[in-house]
Tab-separated table of N, CA and C in Angstrom:
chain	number	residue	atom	x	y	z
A	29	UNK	N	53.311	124.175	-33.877
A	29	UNK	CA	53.488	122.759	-33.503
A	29	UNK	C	53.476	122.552	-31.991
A	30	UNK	N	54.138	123.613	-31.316
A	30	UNK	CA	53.770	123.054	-29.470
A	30	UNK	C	52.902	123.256	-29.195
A	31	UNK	N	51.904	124.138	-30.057
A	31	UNK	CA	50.709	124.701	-29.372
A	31	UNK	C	49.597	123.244	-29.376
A	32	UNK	N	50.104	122.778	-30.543
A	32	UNK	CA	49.155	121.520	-30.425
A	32	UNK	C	49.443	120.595	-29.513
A	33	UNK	N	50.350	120.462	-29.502
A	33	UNK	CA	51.157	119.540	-28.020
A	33	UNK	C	50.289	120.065	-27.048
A	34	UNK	N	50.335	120.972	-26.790
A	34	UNK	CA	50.284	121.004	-24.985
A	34	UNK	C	48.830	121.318	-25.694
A	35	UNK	N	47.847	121.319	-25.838
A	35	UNK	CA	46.458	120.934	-26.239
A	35	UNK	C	45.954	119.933	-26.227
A	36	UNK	N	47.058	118.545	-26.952
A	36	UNK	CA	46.791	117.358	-26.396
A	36	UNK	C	47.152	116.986	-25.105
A	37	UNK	N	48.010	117.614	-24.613
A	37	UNK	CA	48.542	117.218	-23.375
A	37	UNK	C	47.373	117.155	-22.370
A	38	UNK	N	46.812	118.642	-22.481
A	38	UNK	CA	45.610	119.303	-21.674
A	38	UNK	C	44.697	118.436	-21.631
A	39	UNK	N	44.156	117.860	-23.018
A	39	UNK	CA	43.224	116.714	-23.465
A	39	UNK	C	42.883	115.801	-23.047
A	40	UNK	N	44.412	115.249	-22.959
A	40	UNK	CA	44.732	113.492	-22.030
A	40	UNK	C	44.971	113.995	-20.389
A	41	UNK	N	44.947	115.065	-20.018
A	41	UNK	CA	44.786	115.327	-18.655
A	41	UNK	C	43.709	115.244	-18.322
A	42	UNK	N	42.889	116.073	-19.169
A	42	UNK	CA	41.273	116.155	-18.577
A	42	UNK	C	40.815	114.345	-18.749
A	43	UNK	N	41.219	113.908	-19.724
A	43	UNK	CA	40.546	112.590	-19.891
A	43	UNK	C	40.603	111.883	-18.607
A	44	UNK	N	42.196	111.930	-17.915
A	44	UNK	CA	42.512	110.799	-17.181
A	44	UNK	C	41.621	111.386	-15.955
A	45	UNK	N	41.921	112.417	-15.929
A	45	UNK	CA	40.837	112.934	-14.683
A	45	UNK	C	39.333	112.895	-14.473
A	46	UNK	N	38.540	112.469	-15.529
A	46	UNK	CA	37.762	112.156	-15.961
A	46	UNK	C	37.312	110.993	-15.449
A	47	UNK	N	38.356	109.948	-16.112
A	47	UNK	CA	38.002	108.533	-16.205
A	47	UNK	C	38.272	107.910	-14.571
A	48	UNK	N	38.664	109.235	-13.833
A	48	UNK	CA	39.697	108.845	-12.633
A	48	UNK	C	37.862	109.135	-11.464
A	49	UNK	N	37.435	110.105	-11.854
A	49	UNK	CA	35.872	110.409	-11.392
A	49	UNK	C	35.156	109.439	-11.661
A	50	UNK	N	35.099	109.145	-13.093
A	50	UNK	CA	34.083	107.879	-13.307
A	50	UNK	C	34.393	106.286	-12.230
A	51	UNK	N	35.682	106.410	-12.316
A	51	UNK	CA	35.752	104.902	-11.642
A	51	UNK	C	34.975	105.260	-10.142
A	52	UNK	N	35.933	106.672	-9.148
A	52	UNK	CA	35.536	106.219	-7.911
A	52	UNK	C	33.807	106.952	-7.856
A	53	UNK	N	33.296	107.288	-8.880
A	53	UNK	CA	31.344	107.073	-8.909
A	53	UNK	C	31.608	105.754	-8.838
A	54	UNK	N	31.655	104.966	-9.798
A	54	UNK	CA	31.425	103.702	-10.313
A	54	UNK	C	31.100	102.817	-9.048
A	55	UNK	N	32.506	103.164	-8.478
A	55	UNK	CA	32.984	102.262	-6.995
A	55	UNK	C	31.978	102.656	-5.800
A	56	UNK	N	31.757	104.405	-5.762
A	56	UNK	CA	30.436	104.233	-4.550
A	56	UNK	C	29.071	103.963	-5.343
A	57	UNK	N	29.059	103.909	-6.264
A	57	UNK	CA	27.942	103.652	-6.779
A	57	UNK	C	27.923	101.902	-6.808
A	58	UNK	N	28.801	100.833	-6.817
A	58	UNK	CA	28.850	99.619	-6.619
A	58	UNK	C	28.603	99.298	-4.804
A	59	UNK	N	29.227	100.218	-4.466
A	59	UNK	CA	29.177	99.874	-2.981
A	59	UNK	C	28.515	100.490	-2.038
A	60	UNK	N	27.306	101.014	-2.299
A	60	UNK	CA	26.521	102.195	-1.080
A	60	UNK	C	26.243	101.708	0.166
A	61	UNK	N	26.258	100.321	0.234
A	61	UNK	CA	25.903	99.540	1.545
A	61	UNK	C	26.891	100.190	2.863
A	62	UNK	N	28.337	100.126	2.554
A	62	UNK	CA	29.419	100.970	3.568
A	62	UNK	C	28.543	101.947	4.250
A	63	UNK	N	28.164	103.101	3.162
A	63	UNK	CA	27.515	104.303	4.074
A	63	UNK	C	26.488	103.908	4.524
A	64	UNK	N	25.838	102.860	4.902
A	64	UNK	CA	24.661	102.895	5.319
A	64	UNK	C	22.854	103.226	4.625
A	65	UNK	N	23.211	103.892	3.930
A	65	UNK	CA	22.097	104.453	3.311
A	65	UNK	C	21.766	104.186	1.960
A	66	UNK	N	21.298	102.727	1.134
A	66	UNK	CA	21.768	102.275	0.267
A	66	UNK	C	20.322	103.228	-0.466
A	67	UNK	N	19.326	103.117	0.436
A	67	UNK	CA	18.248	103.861	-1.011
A	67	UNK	C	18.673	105.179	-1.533
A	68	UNK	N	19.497	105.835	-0.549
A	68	UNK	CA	19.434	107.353	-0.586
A	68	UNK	C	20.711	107.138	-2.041
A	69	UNK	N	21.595	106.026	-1.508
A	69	UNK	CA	22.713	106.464	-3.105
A	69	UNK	C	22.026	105.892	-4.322
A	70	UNK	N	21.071	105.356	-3.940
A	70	UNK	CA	20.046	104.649	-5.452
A	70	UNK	C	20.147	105.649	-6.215
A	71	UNK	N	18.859	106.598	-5.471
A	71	UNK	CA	18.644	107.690	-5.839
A	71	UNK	C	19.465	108.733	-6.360
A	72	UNK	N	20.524	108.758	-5.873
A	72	UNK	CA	21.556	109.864	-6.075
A	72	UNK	C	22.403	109.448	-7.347
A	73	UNK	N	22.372	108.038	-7.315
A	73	UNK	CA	22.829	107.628	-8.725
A	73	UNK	C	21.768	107.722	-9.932
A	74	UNK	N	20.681	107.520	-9.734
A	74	UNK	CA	19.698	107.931	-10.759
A	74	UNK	C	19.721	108.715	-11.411
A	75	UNK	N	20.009	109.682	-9.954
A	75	UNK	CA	19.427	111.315	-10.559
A	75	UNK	C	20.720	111.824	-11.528
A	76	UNK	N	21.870	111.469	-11.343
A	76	UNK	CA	22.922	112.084	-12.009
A	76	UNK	C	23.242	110.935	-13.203
């Protein structure tokens, strides 16, 4: 029974960390103008 616990635990860690990557892509990927170089993050968002 703990073993499953801390499996989910692990689970919802990786998730939040996850979802925690996706936002700040999301965010330079909404905002490339800051760096200057908006074709180059086009691209860089494409490609990934």
């Amino acid at each position: 029974m703990p073993e499953t616990t801390r499996l989910r635990a692990a689970q919802f860690r990786w998730c939040r960390y996850a979802l925690g990557k996706v936002r700040i892509w999301d965010m330079k990927r909404k905002m490339p103008a800051r760096s200057g170089n908006f074709e180059r993050a086009r691209q860089i968002a494409g490609s990934n």
